[in-house]
């Protein structure tokens, strides 16, 4: 395993890394002299071709989303097979598999996003899908697709029995709804009020609750998109006492604050996401948490909606904040933004950058062939031009969103060449003509050993009463 920087040739055959060392020149060599070569990015949280909680389809299908991912150096994605209420989970996974098989240019896996545990054959479907290699599950504690506490425990119990990781969008729904109603009643409808309607206490409460659930069942939980210093402290305390909790954050929490929503008219809607961006103090705490291991990884939470009537403005040009879809695009910019922030600006090392953007995501989500440069791994590689500076333009990304939320930001360091399973798919910032299909990644285990039978469950509860 190559966990430190080294100078060497990388030998690739049939899509796999076969050798690292001093290799005689070959016919199909790529010169990476004086360049960093890192593993392809693994983005473990992105919304692709998904219907939102408000019933709105994402702007990106698999083709546009994964094209954009490759352009930014990300070669593996985990998106959501999102069950609609009343729908069989296995039907959604079949539909989503067909869509990804046609369109995906990155390798990919799915989180099973659960919104209705009373749907037909739910328990059997979930168990069977986990056994078949879909080893992560997503639930919400807010939005109209939320599960209540009892339902979350039921899902966790199935995850425990079959060996899957539960991921949670953790915000307290009542705190959000109550605050939102007060704001609207007082006539506050602008996107900046979206941030106020998702109070930090909503995240703190739900994160603390989910930590207790993980502790109660001794069952790992991943806490998505952490944004507040108090949630970080709760996670740090939980990890210190051995609770199996994992956490992620995203570039827009590390590099943006809530005032970005304070724009004329509905312009601020471009940056609306949940949880919202917070404060400079939260940003400092997030960076510290990434370097002390409290937060494990950085995802994009790519949630693509156009700034038009088919997307953010679907409720019209005078929409209230609560009628505007949440999310911003991030698949293409996650890696370059983090290369700049960690490596170029020297907040950390190139090893930190790799750990947070590909190695830990691959480890945590059971993607055993990804996230490292080592013999036997898939040859997903990025060759960086660490000297190249770019200033983002208003519409220069390769997704289908039509705006770049980072317009005007200058970064240094760009993925010059991107290689997916040995095949150069991006060269000198141009997508190679026909990148060909990505592959579904069967996750045979995810570091969560299946605990077996209902009898074992009862025995566990007896011991831990
Ligand atoms: N919040 C989510 O929970 N998911 C998608 C995007 C967002 O803003
Ligand atoms: Zn979320
Ligand atoms: Zn999300």
Short mmCIF file of C-alpha atoms and ligand atoms in Angstrom, two decimals:
data_model
loop_
_atom_site.label_atom_id
_atom_site.label_comp_id
_atom_site.label_asym_id
_atom_site.label_seq_id
_atom_site.Cartn_x
_atom_site.Cartn_y
_atom_site.Cartn_z
CA UNK A 1 0.00 0.00 0.00
CA UNK A 2 1.37 3.39 -1.02
CA UNK A 3 0.32 5.73 1.76
CA UNK A 4 3.20 8.14 1.32
CA UNK A 5 4.59 10.10 -1.60
CA UNK A 6 7.11 8.24 -3.67
CA UNK A 7 8.78 8.70 -7.06
CA UNK A 8 8.15 5.71 -9.28
CA UNK A 9 6.68 4.34 -12.49
CA UNK A 10 3.23 2.78 -12.35
CA UNK A 11 2.75 -0.30 -14.50
CA UNK A 12 -0.79 -0.94 -15.72
CA UNK A 13 -2.22 -3.98 -17.48
CA UNK A 14 -5.83 -4.86 -18.26
CA UNK A 15 -7.12 -1.96 -16.20
CA UNK A 16 -5.21 -2.90 -13.06
CA UNK A 17 -2.04 -1.59 -11.46
CA UNK A 18 0.45 -4.44 -11.75
CA UNK A 19 3.71 -2.89 -10.64
CA UNK A 20 5.14 0.18 -8.94
CA UNK A 21 8.86 0.84 -9.29
CA UNK A 22 11.49 1.34 -11.93
CA UNK A 23 9.85 0.06 -15.12
CA UNK A 24 11.52 -0.04 -18.56
CA UNK A 25 9.90 2.34 -21.10
CA UNK A 26 6.79 0.90 -22.79
CA UNK A 27 5.00 1.87 -25.98
CA UNK A 28 1.90 3.22 -24.23
CA UNK A 29 3.62 5.32 -21.59
CA UNK A 30 2.34 8.62 -20.20
CA UNK A 31 5.02 10.98 -18.95
CA UNK A 32 4.22 12.26 -15.47
CA UNK A 33 7.67 13.56 -14.60
CA UNK A 34 7.53 16.16 -11.81
CA UNK A 35 3.76 15.66 -11.45
CA UNK A 36 1.71 14.36 -8.58
CA UNK A 37 -0.21 11.22 -9.51
CA UNK A 38 -3.09 10.45 -7.16
CA UNK A 39 -5.84 7.82 -7.07
CA UNK A 40 -8.97 8.77 -9.01
CA UNK A 41 -11.42 10.62 -6.82
CA UNK A 42 -14.13 8.62 -5.04
CA UNK A 43 -17.22 10.76 -4.47
CA UNK A 44 -19.44 8.86 -2.04
CA UNK A 45 -22.40 11.26 -1.96
CA UNK A 46 -23.89 12.66 -5.15
CA UNK A 47 -27.43 12.92 -6.44
CA UNK A 48 -27.79 11.79 -10.03
CA UNK A 49 -31.01 11.31 -12.00
CA UNK A 50 -32.93 11.43 -8.73
CA UNK A 51 -36.32 12.90 -7.87
CA UNK A 52 -36.01 15.35 -4.97
CA UNK A 53 -38.15 15.42 -1.83
CA UNK A 54 -40.16 18.15 -3.62
CA UNK A 55 -40.78 15.88 -6.63
CA UNK A 56 -38.26 17.60 -8.92
CA UNK A 57 -35.93 15.64 -11.22
CA UNK A 58 -32.19 16.44 -10.98
CA UNK A 59 -30.71 18.38 -13.88
CA UNK A 60 -28.12 15.65 -14.42
CA UNK A 61 -28.57 12.19 -15.79
CA UNK A 62 -25.78 9.63 -15.40
CA UNK A 63 -24.13 10.72 -18.61
CA UNK A 64 -23.85 14.44 -17.78
CA UNK A 65 -23.07 13.92 -14.09
CA UNK A 66 -20.32 11.38 -14.61
CA UNK A 67 -18.86 13.29 -17.57
CA UNK A 68 -18.52 16.21 -15.20
CA UNK A 69 -17.04 13.95 -12.52
CA UNK A 70 -14.34 12.65 -14.88
CA UNK A 71 -13.44 16.18 -15.98
CA UNK A 72 -12.68 16.97 -12.35
CA UNK A 73 -10.71 13.77 -11.68
CA UNK A 74 -13.42 11.70 -9.98
CA UNK A 75 -13.58 8.18 -11.38
CA UNK A 76 -15.96 6.53 -8.87
CA UNK A 77 -19.36 7.79 -7.69
CA UNK A 78 -21.93 6.61 -5.18
CA UNK A 79 -25.39 8.05 -5.89
CA UNK A 80 -28.85 7.19 -4.59
CA UNK A 81 -31.38 4.60 -5.70
CA UNK A 82 -34.14 6.62 -4.04
CA UNK A 83 -37.31 4.76 -3.15
CA UNK A 84 -40.55 6.72 -3.60
CA UNK A 85 -43.28 6.18 -1.02
CA UNK A 86 -45.20 2.96 -1.60
CA UNK A 87 -42.62 1.71 -4.08
CA UNK A 88 -40.78 -1.58 -3.85
CA UNK A 89 -37.12 -0.87 -3.14
CA UNK A 90 -36.05 -3.57 -5.59
CA UNK A 91 -38.05 -1.90 -8.40
CA UNK A 92 -36.22 1.37 -7.84
CA UNK A 93 -32.85 -0.37 -7.80
CA UNK A 94 -33.69 -2.17 -11.07
CA UNK A 95 -34.72 1.11 -12.70
CA UNK A 96 -31.65 2.93 -11.42
CA UNK A 97 -29.36 0.10 -12.50
CA UNK A 98 -30.74 0.33 -16.04
CA UNK A 99 -30.17 4.09 -16.12
CA UNK A 100 -26.60 3.83 -14.81
CA UNK A 101 -25.74 0.94 -17.11
CA UNK A 102 -26.64 3.13 -20.07
CA UNK A 103 -25.11 6.39 -18.95
CA UNK A 104 -22.40 6.11 -16.32
CA UNK A 105 -18.87 6.98 -17.37
CA UNK A 106 -17.44 6.51 -13.87
CA UNK A 107 -17.53 3.26 -11.96
CA UNK A 108 -20.37 3.44 -9.51
CA UNK A 109 -22.33 2.05 -6.59
CA UNK A 110 -25.68 3.07 -5.07
CA UNK A 111 -26.86 3.94 -1.61
CA UNK A 112 -30.31 2.42 -1.03
CA UNK A 113 -32.30 5.54 -0.12
CA UNK A 114 -35.25 4.46 2.00
CA UNK A 115 -38.41 6.56 2.45
CA UNK A 116 -41.11 3.96 3.24
CA UNK A 117 -40.57 0.84 5.31
CA UNK A 118 -44.26 -0.12 4.85
CA UNK A 119 -43.81 -0.59 1.08
CA UNK A 120 -44.45 -4.11 -0.26
CA UNK A 121 -41.83 -6.70 0.70
CA UNK A 122 -39.64 -4.01 2.23
CA UNK A 123 -37.71 -6.11 4.77
CA UNK A 124 -37.04 -8.96 2.34
CA UNK A 125 -36.07 -6.57 -0.45
CA UNK A 126 -33.66 -4.63 1.72
CA UNK A 127 -32.03 -7.79 3.03
CA UNK A 128 -31.72 -9.27 -0.43
CA UNK A 129 -30.28 -6.07 -1.91
CA UNK A 130 -27.66 -5.81 0.85
CA UNK A 131 -26.70 -9.45 0.30
CA UNK A 132 -26.41 -8.71 -3.44
CA UNK A 133 -23.73 -6.06 -2.80
CA UNK A 134 -25.61 -2.80 -2.18
CA UNK A 135 -24.08 -2.30 1.26
CA UNK A 136 -25.06 1.23 2.19
CA UNK A 137 -28.45 2.70 3.09
CA UNK A 138 -29.56 6.31 3.36
CA UNK A 139 -32.35 7.74 5.50
CA UNK A 140 -33.52 11.26 6.26
CA UNK A 141 -34.72 12.66 9.58
CA UNK A 142 -36.37 15.59 7.76
CA UNK A 143 -38.10 16.42 4.44
CA UNK A 144 -41.29 14.63 3.42
CA UNK A 145 -39.27 11.45 2.88
CA UNK A 146 -38.15 11.31 6.52
CA UNK A 147 -38.33 8.19 8.65
CA UNK A 148 -39.36 8.42 12.28
CA UNK A 149 -37.07 7.08 15.00
CA UNK A 150 -38.75 3.70 15.16
CA UNK A 151 -38.43 3.20 11.40
CA UNK A 152 -34.76 4.20 11.53
CA UNK A 153 -34.16 1.56 14.20
CA UNK A 154 -35.92 -1.06 12.04
CA UNK A 155 -33.65 -0.20 9.10
CA UNK A 156 -30.57 -0.24 11.34
CA UNK A 157 -31.51 -3.67 12.63
CA UNK A 158 -31.70 -5.06 9.07
CA UNK A 159 -28.39 -3.33 8.26
CA UNK A 160 -26.84 -4.96 11.32
CA UNK A 161 -28.14 -8.40 10.48
CA UNK A 162 -26.94 -8.30 6.88
CA UNK A 163 -23.83 -6.13 7.08
CA UNK A 164 -24.58 -2.66 5.73
CA UNK A 165 -23.73 0.91 6.72
CA UNK A 166 -26.54 3.37 7.51
CA UNK A 167 -26.00 6.93 6.25
CA UNK A 168 -28.16 9.71 7.65
CA UNK A 169 -29.19 13.21 6.67
CA UNK A 170 -29.49 14.31 10.29
CA UNK A 171 -31.51 17.46 10.98
CA UNK A 172 -34.44 17.73 13.40
CA UNK A 173 -37.59 18.10 11.32
CA UNK A 174 -39.72 19.82 13.97
CA UNK A 175 -37.12 22.52 14.66
CA UNK A 176 -36.90 23.25 10.93
CA UNK A 177 -40.68 23.25 10.35
CA UNK A 178 -41.41 25.39 13.41
CA UNK A 179 -38.75 27.96 12.49
CA UNK A 180 -39.80 28.03 8.86
CA UNK A 181 -43.43 28.72 9.75
CA UNK A 182 -42.41 31.61 12.04
CA UNK A 183 -40.26 33.16 9.31
CA UNK A 184 -42.93 32.85 6.63
CA UNK A 185 -45.60 34.25 8.96
CA UNK A 186 -43.38 37.29 9.42
CA UNK A 187 -43.03 37.68 5.64
CA UNK A 188 -39.40 36.49 5.41
CA UNK A 189 -39.18 34.54 2.16
CA UNK A 190 -35.73 35.26 0.65
CA UNK A 191 -33.09 32.50 0.22
CA UNK A 192 -31.13 33.90 3.18
CA UNK A 193 -34.05 32.88 5.37
CA UNK A 194 -33.50 29.31 4.25
CA UNK A 195 -30.32 29.33 6.34
CA UNK A 196 -32.21 30.65 9.35
CA UNK A 197 -34.94 28.04 8.84
CA UNK A 198 -32.35 25.26 9.25
CA UNK A 199 -31.03 26.26 12.69
CA UNK A 200 -27.76 24.73 13.84
CA UNK A 201 -29.67 23.18 16.74
CA UNK A 202 -31.55 21.02 14.19
CA UNK A 203 -28.27 19.41 13.13
CA UNK A 204 -26.92 19.17 16.67
CA UNK A 205 -30.02 17.43 18.02
CA UNK A 206 -30.31 14.90 15.20
CA UNK A 207 -26.59 14.11 15.16
CA UNK A 208 -26.59 13.49 18.91
CA UNK A 209 -29.69 11.27 18.55
CA UNK A 210 -28.17 9.18 15.76
CA UNK A 211 -24.96 8.79 17.73
CA UNK A 212 -27.04 7.30 20.56
CA UNK A 213 -28.75 4.93 18.10
CA UNK A 214 -25.35 3.78 16.81
CA UNK A 215 -24.23 3.26 20.42
CA UNK A 216 -27.43 1.46 21.40
CA UNK A 217 -27.18 -1.09 18.58
CA UNK A 218 -23.37 -1.00 18.27
CA UNK A 219 -24.04 -0.48 14.60
CA UNK A 220 -22.04 1.96 12.44
CA UNK A 221 -23.72 5.15 11.24
CA UNK A 222 -22.35 7.67 8.73
CA UNK A 223 -23.42 11.24 9.43
CA UNK A 224 -23.67 13.11 6.17
CA UNK A 225 -22.67 16.73 5.46
CA UNK A 226 -21.66 17.90 8.93
CA UNK A 227 -21.72 21.71 9.14
CA UNK A 228 -21.56 22.84 12.79
CA UNK A 229 -18.90 22.98 15.47
CA UNK A 230 -21.30 21.47 18.02
CA UNK A 231 -22.01 18.43 15.83
CA UNK A 232 -18.26 17.98 15.37
CA UNK A 233 -17.75 18.04 19.13
CA UNK A 234 -20.50 15.45 19.60
CA UNK A 235 -18.88 13.19 16.99
CA UNK A 236 -15.45 13.66 18.55
CA UNK A 237 -16.79 12.68 21.97
CA UNK A 238 -18.61 9.69 20.48
CA UNK A 239 -15.54 8.41 18.67
CA UNK A 240 -13.47 8.81 21.84
CA UNK A 241 -15.82 6.48 23.73
CA UNK A 242 -15.79 3.95 20.91
CA UNK A 243 -19.12 4.59 19.22
CA UNK A 244 -18.93 3.36 15.59
CA UNK A 245 -19.75 6.67 13.99
CA UNK A 246 -18.35 8.13 10.76
CA UNK A 247 -18.77 11.62 9.34
CA UNK A 248 -18.43 13.60 6.14
CA UNK A 249 -18.42 17.23 5.14
CA UNK A 250 -18.41 19.00 1.78
CA UNK A 251 -16.47 21.82 0.07
CA UNK A 252 -19.37 24.27 0.40
CA UNK A 253 -19.26 24.02 4.21
CA UNK A 254 -15.47 24.32 4.27
CA UNK A 255 -15.22 27.27 1.90
CA UNK A 256 -18.56 29.16 1.95
CA UNK A 257 -20.51 30.90 4.72
CA UNK A 258 -24.25 31.56 4.98
CA UNK A 259 -23.95 35.15 3.81
CA UNK A 260 -23.57 33.84 0.27
CA UNK A 261 -27.35 33.36 0.30
CA UNK A 262 -27.88 37.07 0.92
CA UNK A 263 -28.28 38.26 -2.66
CA UNK A 264 -30.83 40.39 -4.52
CA UNK A 265 -34.08 38.74 -5.61
CA UNK A 266 -33.72 34.96 -5.83
CA UNK A 267 -30.05 34.92 -6.87
CA UNK A 268 -29.11 33.38 -3.50
CA UNK A 269 -31.09 30.27 -4.46
CA UNK A 270 -28.06 29.10 -6.45
CA UNK A 271 -26.27 28.33 -3.19
CA UNK A 272 -29.20 26.98 -1.18
CA UNK A 273 -28.55 23.58 0.32
CA UNK A 274 -29.45 21.67 3.47
CA UNK A 275 -27.92 21.96 5.93
CA UNK A 276 -26.99 25.50 4.91
CA UNK A 277 -23.53 27.00 4.89
CA UNK A 278 -22.66 28.34 8.37
CA UNK A 279 -19.98 30.62 9.88
CA UNK A 280 -16.22 31.13 9.78
CA UNK A 281 -15.99 29.50 13.24
CA UNK A 282 -17.71 26.40 11.90
CA UNK A 283 -15.31 26.34 8.95
CA UNK A 284 -12.27 26.38 11.26
CA UNK A 285 -13.74 23.55 13.31
CA UNK A 286 -14.47 21.52 10.15
CA UNK A 287 -10.88 21.85 8.94
CA UNK A 288 -9.53 20.84 12.34
CA UNK A 289 -11.91 17.85 12.39
CA UNK A 290 -10.69 16.67 8.98
CA UNK A 291 -7.10 16.64 10.22
CA UNK A 292 -7.72 15.00 13.61
CA UNK A 293 -9.91 12.23 12.13
CA UNK A 294 -13.23 13.36 13.62
CA UNK A 295 -14.57 13.86 10.10
CA UNK A 296 -13.54 11.03 7.83
CA UNK A 297 -14.02 12.30 4.32
CA UNK A 298 -15.14 14.98 1.89
CA UNK A 299 -17.99 14.35 -0.54
CA UNK A 300 -19.56 16.76 -3.02
CA UNK A 301 -23.27 16.26 -2.18
CA UNK A 302 -23.70 17.13 -5.88
CA UNK A 303 -27.40 18.04 -6.10
CA UNK A 304 -27.95 19.59 -9.51
CA UNK A 305 -30.82 21.97 -10.28
CA UNK A 306 -30.82 24.56 -13.02
CA UNK A 307 -31.52 28.19 -12.09
CA UNK A 308 -34.68 28.24 -14.20
CA UNK A 309 -38.33 27.16 -14.19
CA UNK A 310 -37.30 23.50 -14.62
CA UNK A 311 -35.16 23.65 -11.50
CA UNK A 312 -34.66 26.12 -8.65
CA UNK A 313 -37.42 28.41 -9.96
CA UNK A 314 -40.03 25.71 -10.53
CA UNK A 315 -42.42 27.58 -8.18
CA UNK A 316 -41.99 30.75 -10.24
CA UNK A 317 -39.80 33.86 -10.18
CA UNK A 318 -41.15 34.93 -6.79
CA UNK A 319 -40.80 31.58 -5.03
CA UNK A 320 -40.47 31.49 -1.24
CA UNK A 321 -37.30 29.87 0.11
CA UNK A 322 -39.22 26.77 1.15
CA UNK A 323 -40.39 26.23 -2.45
CA UNK A 324 -36.86 26.19 -3.88
CA UNK A 325 -34.97 22.93 -4.48
CA UNK A 326 -31.94 22.47 -2.25
CA UNK A 327 -28.50 21.67 -3.57
CA UNK A 328 -25.61 22.80 -5.70
CA UNK A 329 -23.37 21.05 -8.22
CA UNK A 330 -20.02 19.74 -6.95
CA UNK A 331 -18.93 16.58 -8.74
CA UNK A 332 -16.46 18.34 -11.00
CA UNK A 333 -15.07 20.89 -8.56
CA UNK A 334 -14.71 18.80 -5.38
CA UNK A 335 -11.25 17.43 -6.17
CA UNK A 336 -9.71 20.63 -7.64
CA UNK A 337 -11.11 22.77 -4.81
CA UNK A 338 -9.70 20.41 -2.21
CA UNK A 339 -6.35 20.06 -4.01
CA UNK A 340 -6.07 23.84 -3.89
CA UNK A 341 -7.26 24.15 -0.28
CA UNK A 342 -5.21 21.27 1.15
CA UNK A 343 -2.12 20.95 -1.07
CA UNK A 344 -1.58 24.32 -2.77
CA UNK A 345 -2.59 26.39 0.25
CA UNK A 346 -0.77 23.93 2.52
CA UNK A 347 -3.55 23.34 5.02
CA UNK A 348 -2.37 19.74 4.87
CA UNK A 349 -0.35 17.35 2.74
CA UNK A 350 -0.96 15.53 -0.51
CA UNK A 351 -1.50 12.41 1.63
CA UNK A 352 -4.28 14.23 3.53
CA UNK A 353 -5.86 15.21 0.23
CA UNK A 354 -5.83 11.62 -1.03
CA UNK A 355 -7.07 10.24 2.30
CA UNK A 356 -10.04 12.59 2.43
CA UNK A 357 -11.12 12.47 -1.22
CA UNK A 358 -10.49 8.90 -2.29
CA UNK A 359 -8.81 6.55 0.20
CA UNK A 360 -11.22 6.89 3.16
CA UNK A 361 -14.32 7.05 0.94
CA UNK A 362 -13.24 3.78 -0.70
CA UNK A 363 -12.42 2.12 2.65
CA UNK A 364 -15.57 3.22 4.43
CA UNK A 365 -17.90 2.20 1.61
CA UNK A 366 -16.32 -1.16 0.81
CA UNK A 367 -14.86 -0.18 -2.56
CA UNK A 368 -11.87 -2.46 -2.18
CA UNK A 369 -10.40 -1.94 -5.67
CA UNK A 370 -10.47 1.88 -5.39
CA UNK A 371 -8.81 4.74 -3.54
CA UNK A 372 -5.18 3.62 -3.47
CA UNK A 373 -2.24 3.34 -5.83
CA UNK A 374 -1.03 -0.20 -5.23
CA UNK A 375 -0.50 -3.40 -7.18
CA UNK A 376 -3.83 -5.15 -7.71
CA UNK A 377 -5.92 -1.96 -7.49
CA UNK A 378 -7.93 -0.58 -10.39
CA UNK A 379 -5.77 1.80 -12.41
CA UNK A 380 -7.85 4.91 -11.71
CA UNK A 381 -5.31 7.72 -11.69
CA UNK A 382 -5.12 11.50 -11.87
CA UNK A 383 -2.04 13.35 -13.08
CA UNK A 384 -2.08 16.87 -11.65
CA UNK A 385 -0.82 20.09 -13.12
CA UNK A 386 -0.05 21.64 -9.74
CA UNK A 387 1.03 24.92 -11.33
CA UNK A 388 -2.09 25.62 -13.34
CA UNK A 389 -4.28 28.42 -11.97
CA UNK A 390 -7.84 28.78 -13.08
CA UNK A 391 -10.59 31.21 -12.21
CA UNK A 392 -14.00 29.58 -12.47
CA UNK A 393 -16.41 31.14 -14.96
CA UNK A 394 -20.16 31.49 -14.73
CA UNK A 395 -20.93 28.38 -16.79
CA UNK A 396 -17.78 26.35 -17.38
CA UNK A 397 -18.63 22.98 -15.82
CA UNK A 398 -19.56 19.86 -17.77
CA UNK A 399 -22.70 18.98 -15.84
CA UNK A 400 -26.13 20.11 -16.98
CA UNK A 401 -26.70 22.76 -14.30
CA UNK A 402 -25.93 25.88 -16.34
CA UNK A 403 -24.18 27.82 -13.57
CA UNK A 404 -21.04 27.40 -11.53
CA UNK A 405 -21.53 28.23 -7.84
CA UNK A 406 -17.78 28.87 -7.58
CA UNK A 407 -17.67 31.47 -10.38
CA UNK A 408 -14.94 34.04 -9.66
CA UNK A 409 -12.99 31.70 -7.34
CA UNK A 410 -9.34 31.18 -8.35
CA UNK A 411 -7.63 27.90 -7.55
CA UNK A 412 -4.24 26.41 -8.33
CA UNK A 413 -3.92 22.76 -9.34
CA UNK A 414 -5.96 20.97 -11.97
CA UNK A 415 -6.38 17.34 -13.10
CA UNK A 416 -4.49 17.32 -16.38
CA UNK A 417 -4.93 13.65 -17.23
CA UNK A 418 -7.58 11.32 -15.82
CA UNK A 419 -7.27 7.56 -16.25
CA UNK A 420 -10.11 5.16 -15.57
CA UNK A 421 -9.11 1.50 -15.28
CA UNK A 422 -6.03 2.15 -17.39
CA UNK A 423 -7.81 4.14 -20.07
CA UNK A 424 -7.07 7.88 -20.43
CA UNK A 425 -10.53 9.48 -20.34
CA UNK A 426 -9.52 13.10 -19.90
CA UNK A 427 -6.41 14.63 -21.46
CA UNK A 428 -5.38 18.27 -21.18
CA UNK A 429 -8.84 19.15 -19.85
CA UNK A 430 -10.66 17.55 -22.80
CA UNK A 431 -12.92 14.53 -22.44
CA UNK A 432 -11.63 11.68 -24.59
CA UNK A 433 -14.05 10.99 -27.45
CA UNK A 434 -15.82 7.95 -26.11
CA UNK A 435 -15.10 7.18 -22.51
CA UNK A 436 -17.20 4.02 -22.54
CA UNK A 437 -19.31 2.60 -19.76
CA UNK A 438 -18.61 2.67 -16.07
CA UNK A 439 -19.03 -0.51 -14.04
CA UNK A 440 -21.22 -1.26 -11.04
CA UNK A 441 -19.11 -2.09 -7.99
CA UNK A 442 -20.28 -5.11 -6.06
CA UNK A 443 -19.49 -4.43 -2.42
CA UNK A 444 -19.18 -7.83 -0.84
CA UNK A 445 -18.43 -6.36 2.59
CA UNK A 446 -18.28 -2.91 4.14
CA UNK A 447 -16.46 -3.40 7.41
CA UNK A 448 -19.77 -4.08 9.15
CA UNK A 449 -19.85 -7.82 9.84
CA UNK A 450 -23.34 -9.34 9.46
CA UNK A 451 -24.59 -10.20 12.92
CA UNK A 452 -26.90 -12.97 11.82
CA UNK A 453 -30.09 -14.11 13.40
CA UNK A 454 -32.93 -12.57 15.42
CA UNK A 455 -31.74 -14.76 18.33
CA UNK A 456 -28.35 -13.06 18.20
CA UNK A 457 -30.14 -9.71 18.24
CA UNK A 458 -32.02 -10.62 21.42
CA UNK A 459 -28.81 -11.90 23.02
CA UNK A 460 -27.12 -8.60 22.15
CA UNK A 461 -29.97 -6.59 23.66
CA UNK A 462 -29.91 -8.71 26.83
CA UNK A 463 -26.20 -8.06 27.24
CA UNK A 464 -26.53 -4.35 26.62
CA UNK A 465 -29.62 -3.48 28.58
N1 LIG B 1 -29.41 18.64 0.79
C1 LIG B 1 -29.61 17.35 0.81
O1 LIG B 1 -29.86 16.82 1.86
N2 LIG B 1 -29.52 16.64 -0.30
C2 LIG B 1 -29.33 17.22 -1.54
C3 LIG B 1 -28.89 18.57 -1.52
C4 LIG B 1 -29.10 19.32 -0.30
O2 LIG B 1 -28.96 20.50 -0.24
ZN1 LIG B 2 -28.67 15.36 2.86
ZN1 LIG B 3 -27.29 14.77 -0.41
#
